[in-house]
Short mmCIF file of N, CA and C in Angstrom, two decimals:
data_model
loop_
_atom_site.label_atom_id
_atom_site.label_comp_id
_atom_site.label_asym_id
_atom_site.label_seq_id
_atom_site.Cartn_x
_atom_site.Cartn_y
_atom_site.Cartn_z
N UNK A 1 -146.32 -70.86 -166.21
CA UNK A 1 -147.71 -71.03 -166.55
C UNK A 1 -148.56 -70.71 -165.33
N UNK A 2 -149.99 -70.04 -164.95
CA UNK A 2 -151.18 -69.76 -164.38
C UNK A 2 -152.16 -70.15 -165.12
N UNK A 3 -152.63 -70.70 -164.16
CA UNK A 3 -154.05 -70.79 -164.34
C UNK A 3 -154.92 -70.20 -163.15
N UNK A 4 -156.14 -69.64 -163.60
CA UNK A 4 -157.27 -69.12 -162.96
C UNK A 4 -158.61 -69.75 -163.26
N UNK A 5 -159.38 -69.57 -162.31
CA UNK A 5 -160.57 -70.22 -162.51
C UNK A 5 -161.63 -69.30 -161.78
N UNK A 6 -162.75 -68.87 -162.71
CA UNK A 6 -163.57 -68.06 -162.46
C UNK A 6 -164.62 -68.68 -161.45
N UNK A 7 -165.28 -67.53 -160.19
CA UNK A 7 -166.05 -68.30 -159.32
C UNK A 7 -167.40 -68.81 -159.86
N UNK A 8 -167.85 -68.25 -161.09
CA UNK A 8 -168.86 -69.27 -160.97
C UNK A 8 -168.60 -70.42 -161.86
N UNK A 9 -167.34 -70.61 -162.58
CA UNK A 9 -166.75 -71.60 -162.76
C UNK A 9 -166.00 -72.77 -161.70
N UNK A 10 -165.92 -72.39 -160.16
CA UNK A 10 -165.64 -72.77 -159.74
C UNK A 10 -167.23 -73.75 -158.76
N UNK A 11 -168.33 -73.20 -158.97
CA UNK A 11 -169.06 -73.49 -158.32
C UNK A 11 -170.17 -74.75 -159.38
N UNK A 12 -169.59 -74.82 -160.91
CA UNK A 12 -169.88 -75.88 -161.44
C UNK A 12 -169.06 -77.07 -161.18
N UNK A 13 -168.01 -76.59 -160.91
CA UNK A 13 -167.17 -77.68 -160.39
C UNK A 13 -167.77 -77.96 -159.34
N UNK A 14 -167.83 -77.57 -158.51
CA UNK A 14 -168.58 -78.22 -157.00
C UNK A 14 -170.21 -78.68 -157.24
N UNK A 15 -170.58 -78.44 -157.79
CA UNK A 15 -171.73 -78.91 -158.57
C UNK A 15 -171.57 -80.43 -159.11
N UNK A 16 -170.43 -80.47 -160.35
CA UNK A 16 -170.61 -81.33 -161.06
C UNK A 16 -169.61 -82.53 -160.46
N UNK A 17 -168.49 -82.44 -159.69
CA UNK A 17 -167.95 -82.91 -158.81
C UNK A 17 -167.85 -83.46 -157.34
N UNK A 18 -169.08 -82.93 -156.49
CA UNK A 18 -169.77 -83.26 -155.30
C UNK A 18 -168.43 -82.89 -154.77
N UNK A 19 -167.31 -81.74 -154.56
CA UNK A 19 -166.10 -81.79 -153.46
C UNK A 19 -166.20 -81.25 -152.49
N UNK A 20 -165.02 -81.62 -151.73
CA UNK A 20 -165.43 -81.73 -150.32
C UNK A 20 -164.10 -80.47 -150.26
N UNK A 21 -163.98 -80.41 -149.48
CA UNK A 21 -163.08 -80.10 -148.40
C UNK A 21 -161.42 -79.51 -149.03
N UNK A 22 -160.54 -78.64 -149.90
CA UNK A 22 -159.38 -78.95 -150.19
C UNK A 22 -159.23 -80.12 -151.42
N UNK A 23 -160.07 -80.07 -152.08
CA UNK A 23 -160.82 -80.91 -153.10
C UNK A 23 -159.72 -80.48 -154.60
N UNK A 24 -158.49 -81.48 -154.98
CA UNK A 24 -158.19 -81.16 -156.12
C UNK A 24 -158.54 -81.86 -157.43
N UNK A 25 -158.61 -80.66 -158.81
CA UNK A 25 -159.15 -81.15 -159.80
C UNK A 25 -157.97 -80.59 -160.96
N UNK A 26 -157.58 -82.09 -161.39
CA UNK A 26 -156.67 -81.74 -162.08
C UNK A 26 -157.25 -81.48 -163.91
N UNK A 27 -155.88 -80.69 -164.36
CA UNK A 27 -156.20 -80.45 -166.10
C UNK A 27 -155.30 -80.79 -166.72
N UNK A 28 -155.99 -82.30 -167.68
CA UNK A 28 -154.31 -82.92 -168.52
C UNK A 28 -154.54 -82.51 -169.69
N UNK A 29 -153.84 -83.34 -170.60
CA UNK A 29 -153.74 -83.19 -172.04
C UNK A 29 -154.41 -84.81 -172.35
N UNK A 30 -155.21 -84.74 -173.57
CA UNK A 30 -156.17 -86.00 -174.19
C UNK A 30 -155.87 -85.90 -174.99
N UNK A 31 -155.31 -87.19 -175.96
CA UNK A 31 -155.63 -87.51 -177.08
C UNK A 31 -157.37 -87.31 -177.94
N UNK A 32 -157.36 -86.67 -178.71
CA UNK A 32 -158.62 -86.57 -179.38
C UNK A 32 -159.77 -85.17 -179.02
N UNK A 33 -160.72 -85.25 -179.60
CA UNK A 33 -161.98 -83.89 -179.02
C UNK A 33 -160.90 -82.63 -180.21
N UNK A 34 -161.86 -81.59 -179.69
CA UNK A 34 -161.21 -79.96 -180.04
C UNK A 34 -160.74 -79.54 -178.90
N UNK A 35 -159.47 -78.76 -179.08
CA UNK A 35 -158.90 -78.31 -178.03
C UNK A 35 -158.27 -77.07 -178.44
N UNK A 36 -158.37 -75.70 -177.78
CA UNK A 36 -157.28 -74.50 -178.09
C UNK A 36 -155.98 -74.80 -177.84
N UNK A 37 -155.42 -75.20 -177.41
CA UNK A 37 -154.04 -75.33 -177.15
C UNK A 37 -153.14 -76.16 -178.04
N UNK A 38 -153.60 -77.13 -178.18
CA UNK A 38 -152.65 -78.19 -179.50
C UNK A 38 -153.67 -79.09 -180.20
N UNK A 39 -153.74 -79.00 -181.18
CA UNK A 39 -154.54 -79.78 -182.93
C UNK A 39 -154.64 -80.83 -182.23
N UNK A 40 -155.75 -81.49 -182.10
CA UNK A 40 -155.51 -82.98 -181.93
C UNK A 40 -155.95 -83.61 -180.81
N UNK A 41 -155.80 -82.57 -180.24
CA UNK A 41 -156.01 -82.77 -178.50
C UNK A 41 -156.94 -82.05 -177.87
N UNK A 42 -157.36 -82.47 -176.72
CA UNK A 42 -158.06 -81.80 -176.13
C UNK A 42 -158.01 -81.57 -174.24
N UNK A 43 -158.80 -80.58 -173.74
CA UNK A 43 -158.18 -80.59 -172.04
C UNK A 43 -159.26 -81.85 -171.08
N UNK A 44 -158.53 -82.81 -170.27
CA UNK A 44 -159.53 -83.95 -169.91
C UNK A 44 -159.40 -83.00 -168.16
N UNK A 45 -160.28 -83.33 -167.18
CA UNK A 45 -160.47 -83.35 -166.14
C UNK A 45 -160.91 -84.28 -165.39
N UNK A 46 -160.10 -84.05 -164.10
CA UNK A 46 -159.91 -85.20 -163.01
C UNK A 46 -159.85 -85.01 -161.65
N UNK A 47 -160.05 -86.02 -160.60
CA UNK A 47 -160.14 -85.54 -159.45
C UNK A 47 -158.96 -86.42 -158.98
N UNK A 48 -157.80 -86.10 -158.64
CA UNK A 48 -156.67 -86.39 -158.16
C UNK A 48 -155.53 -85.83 -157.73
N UNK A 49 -155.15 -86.42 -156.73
CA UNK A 49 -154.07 -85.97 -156.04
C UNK A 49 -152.60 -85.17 -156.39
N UNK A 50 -152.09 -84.20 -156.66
CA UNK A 50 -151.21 -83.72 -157.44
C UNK A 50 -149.77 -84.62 -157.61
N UNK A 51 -148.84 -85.26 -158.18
CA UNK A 51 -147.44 -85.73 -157.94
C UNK A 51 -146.43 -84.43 -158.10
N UNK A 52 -146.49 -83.98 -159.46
CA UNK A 52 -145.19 -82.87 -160.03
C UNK A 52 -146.29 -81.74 -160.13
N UNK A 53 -147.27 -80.72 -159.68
CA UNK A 53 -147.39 -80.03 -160.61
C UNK A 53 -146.81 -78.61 -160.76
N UNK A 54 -147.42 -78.76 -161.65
CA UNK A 54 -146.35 -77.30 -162.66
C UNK A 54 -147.11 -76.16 -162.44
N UNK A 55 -148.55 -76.03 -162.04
CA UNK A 55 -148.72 -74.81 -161.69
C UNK A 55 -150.22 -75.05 -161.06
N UNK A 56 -150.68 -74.42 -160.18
CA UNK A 56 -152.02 -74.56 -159.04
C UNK A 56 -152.79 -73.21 -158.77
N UNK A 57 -153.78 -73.25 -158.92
CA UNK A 57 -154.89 -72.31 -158.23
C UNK A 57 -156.11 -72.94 -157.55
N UNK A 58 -155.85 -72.01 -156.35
CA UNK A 58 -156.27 -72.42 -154.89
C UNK A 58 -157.82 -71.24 -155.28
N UNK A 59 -158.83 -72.07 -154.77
CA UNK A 59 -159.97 -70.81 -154.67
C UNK A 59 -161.33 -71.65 -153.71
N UNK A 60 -161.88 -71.46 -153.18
CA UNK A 60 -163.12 -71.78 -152.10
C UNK A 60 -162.74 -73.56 -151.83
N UNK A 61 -161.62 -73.51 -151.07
CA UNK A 61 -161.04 -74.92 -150.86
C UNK A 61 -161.05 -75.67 -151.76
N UNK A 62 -160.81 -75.72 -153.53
CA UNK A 62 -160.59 -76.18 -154.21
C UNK A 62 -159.30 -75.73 -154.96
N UNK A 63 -158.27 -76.95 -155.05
CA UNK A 63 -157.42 -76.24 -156.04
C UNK A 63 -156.99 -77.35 -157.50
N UNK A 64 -157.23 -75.94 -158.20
CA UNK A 64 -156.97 -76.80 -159.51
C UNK A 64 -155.49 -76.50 -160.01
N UNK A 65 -154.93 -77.80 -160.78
CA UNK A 65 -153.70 -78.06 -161.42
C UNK A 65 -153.65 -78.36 -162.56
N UNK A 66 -152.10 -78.13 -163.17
CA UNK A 66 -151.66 -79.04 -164.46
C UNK A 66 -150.73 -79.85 -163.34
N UNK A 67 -149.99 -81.17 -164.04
CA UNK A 67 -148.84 -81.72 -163.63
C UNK A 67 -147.79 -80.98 -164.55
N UNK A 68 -146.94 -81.44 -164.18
CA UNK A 68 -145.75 -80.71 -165.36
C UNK A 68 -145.58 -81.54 -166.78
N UNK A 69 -145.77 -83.06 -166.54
CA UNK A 69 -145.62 -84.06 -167.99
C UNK A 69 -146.87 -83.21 -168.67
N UNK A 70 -147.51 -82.43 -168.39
CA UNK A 70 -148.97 -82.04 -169.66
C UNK A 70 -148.04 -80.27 -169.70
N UNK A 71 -147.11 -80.14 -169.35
CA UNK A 71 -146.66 -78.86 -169.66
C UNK A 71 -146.89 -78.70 -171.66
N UNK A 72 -146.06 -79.70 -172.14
CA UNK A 72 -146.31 -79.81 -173.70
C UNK A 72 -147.57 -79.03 -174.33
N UNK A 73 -148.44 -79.34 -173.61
CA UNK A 73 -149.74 -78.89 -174.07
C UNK A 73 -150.06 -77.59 -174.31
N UNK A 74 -149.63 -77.20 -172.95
CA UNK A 74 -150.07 -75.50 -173.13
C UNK A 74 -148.96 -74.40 -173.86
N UNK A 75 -147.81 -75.34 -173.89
CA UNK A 75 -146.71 -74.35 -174.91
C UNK A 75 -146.58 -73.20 -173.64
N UNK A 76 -146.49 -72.38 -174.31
CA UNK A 76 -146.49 -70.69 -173.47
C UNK A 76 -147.53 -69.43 -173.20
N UNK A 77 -148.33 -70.44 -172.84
CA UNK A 77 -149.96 -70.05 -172.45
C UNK A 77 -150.68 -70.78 -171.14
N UNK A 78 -151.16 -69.52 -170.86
CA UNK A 78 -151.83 -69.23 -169.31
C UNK A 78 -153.20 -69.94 -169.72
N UNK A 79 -154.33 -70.53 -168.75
CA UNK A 79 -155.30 -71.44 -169.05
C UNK A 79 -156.22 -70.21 -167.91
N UNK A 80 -157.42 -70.06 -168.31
CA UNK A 80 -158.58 -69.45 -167.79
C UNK A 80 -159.60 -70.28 -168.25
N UNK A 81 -160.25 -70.92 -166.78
CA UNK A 81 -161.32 -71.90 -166.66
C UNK A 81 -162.71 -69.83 -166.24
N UNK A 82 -163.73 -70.44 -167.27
CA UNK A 82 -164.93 -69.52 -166.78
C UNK A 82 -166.33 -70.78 -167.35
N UNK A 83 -167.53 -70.11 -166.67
CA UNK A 83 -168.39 -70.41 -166.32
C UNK A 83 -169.47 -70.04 -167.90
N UNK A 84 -169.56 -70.44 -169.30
CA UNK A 84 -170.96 -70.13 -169.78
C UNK A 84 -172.09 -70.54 -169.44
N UNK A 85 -173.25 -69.02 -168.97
CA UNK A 85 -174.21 -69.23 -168.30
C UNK A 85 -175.15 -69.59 -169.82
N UNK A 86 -175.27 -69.26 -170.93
CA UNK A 86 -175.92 -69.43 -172.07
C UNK A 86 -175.65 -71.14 -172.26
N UNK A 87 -174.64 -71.89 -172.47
CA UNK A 87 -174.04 -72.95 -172.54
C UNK A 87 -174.09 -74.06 -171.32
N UNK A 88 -175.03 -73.67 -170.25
CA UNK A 88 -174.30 -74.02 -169.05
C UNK A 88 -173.07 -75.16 -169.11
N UNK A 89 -171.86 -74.93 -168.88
CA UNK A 89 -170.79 -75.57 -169.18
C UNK A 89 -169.57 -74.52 -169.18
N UNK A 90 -168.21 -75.33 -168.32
CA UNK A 90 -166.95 -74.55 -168.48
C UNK A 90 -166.61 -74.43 -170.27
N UNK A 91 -165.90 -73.45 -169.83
CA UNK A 91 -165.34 -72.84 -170.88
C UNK A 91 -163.70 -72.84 -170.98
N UNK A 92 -162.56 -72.91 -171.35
CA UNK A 92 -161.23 -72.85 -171.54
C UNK A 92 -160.40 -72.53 -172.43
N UNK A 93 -160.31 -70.70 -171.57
CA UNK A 93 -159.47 -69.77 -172.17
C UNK A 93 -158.01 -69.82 -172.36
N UNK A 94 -156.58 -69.81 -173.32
CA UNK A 94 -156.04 -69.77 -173.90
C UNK A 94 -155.43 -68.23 -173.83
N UNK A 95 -154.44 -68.25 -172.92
CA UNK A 95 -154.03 -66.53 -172.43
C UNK A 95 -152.03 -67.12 -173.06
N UNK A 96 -151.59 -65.99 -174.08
CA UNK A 96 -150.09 -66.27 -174.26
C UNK A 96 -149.53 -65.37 -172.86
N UNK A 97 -148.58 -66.03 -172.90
CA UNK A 97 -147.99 -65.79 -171.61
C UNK A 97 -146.73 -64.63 -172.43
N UNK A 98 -146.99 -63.51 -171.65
CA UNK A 98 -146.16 -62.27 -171.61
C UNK A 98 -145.41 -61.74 -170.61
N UNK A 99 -144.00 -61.55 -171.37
CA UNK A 99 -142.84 -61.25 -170.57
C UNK A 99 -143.19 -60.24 -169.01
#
């Protein structure tokens, strides 16, 4: 699994997060909301320290994660965090992961 996160998606995060420095923001799996990835669920965000994770992108001293226990979630699909400027608000793209 990858994930990417677009820069001006990355700069709502620093916006809406006040981070500092090497600043991680993690992406789990929630019970409840709409979510692309699995019925039922939806993607929660957090500011915490990584234990297991399963996959990281590093970008303007921020890096964002899954842990590996939220692997379930994404099945066999890549996650793309972008920026709607119409919406102001992230967005979370749903990429199948190819051989």
């Amino acid at each position: 699994m990858k994930i990417e996160v677009t820069k001006p998606a990355v700069r709502w995060f620093k916006e809406q997060f006040d981070t500092e420095e090497n600043q991680y923001i993690r992406f789990f799996a929630r019970y409840g909301g709409c979510g692309s990835f699995q019925s039922g669920f939806s993607l929660g965000i957090s500011q915490e320290v990584p234990e297991r994770p399963l996959a990281e992108y590093k970008i303007e001293d921020c890096i964002f994660y899954v842990e590996e226990q939220d692997a379930w979630y994404f099945g066999q699909h890549n996650l793309k965090v972008k920026y709607s400027r119409t919406k102001d608000e992230i967005e979370f793209e749903s990429q199948e992961i190819t051989s």
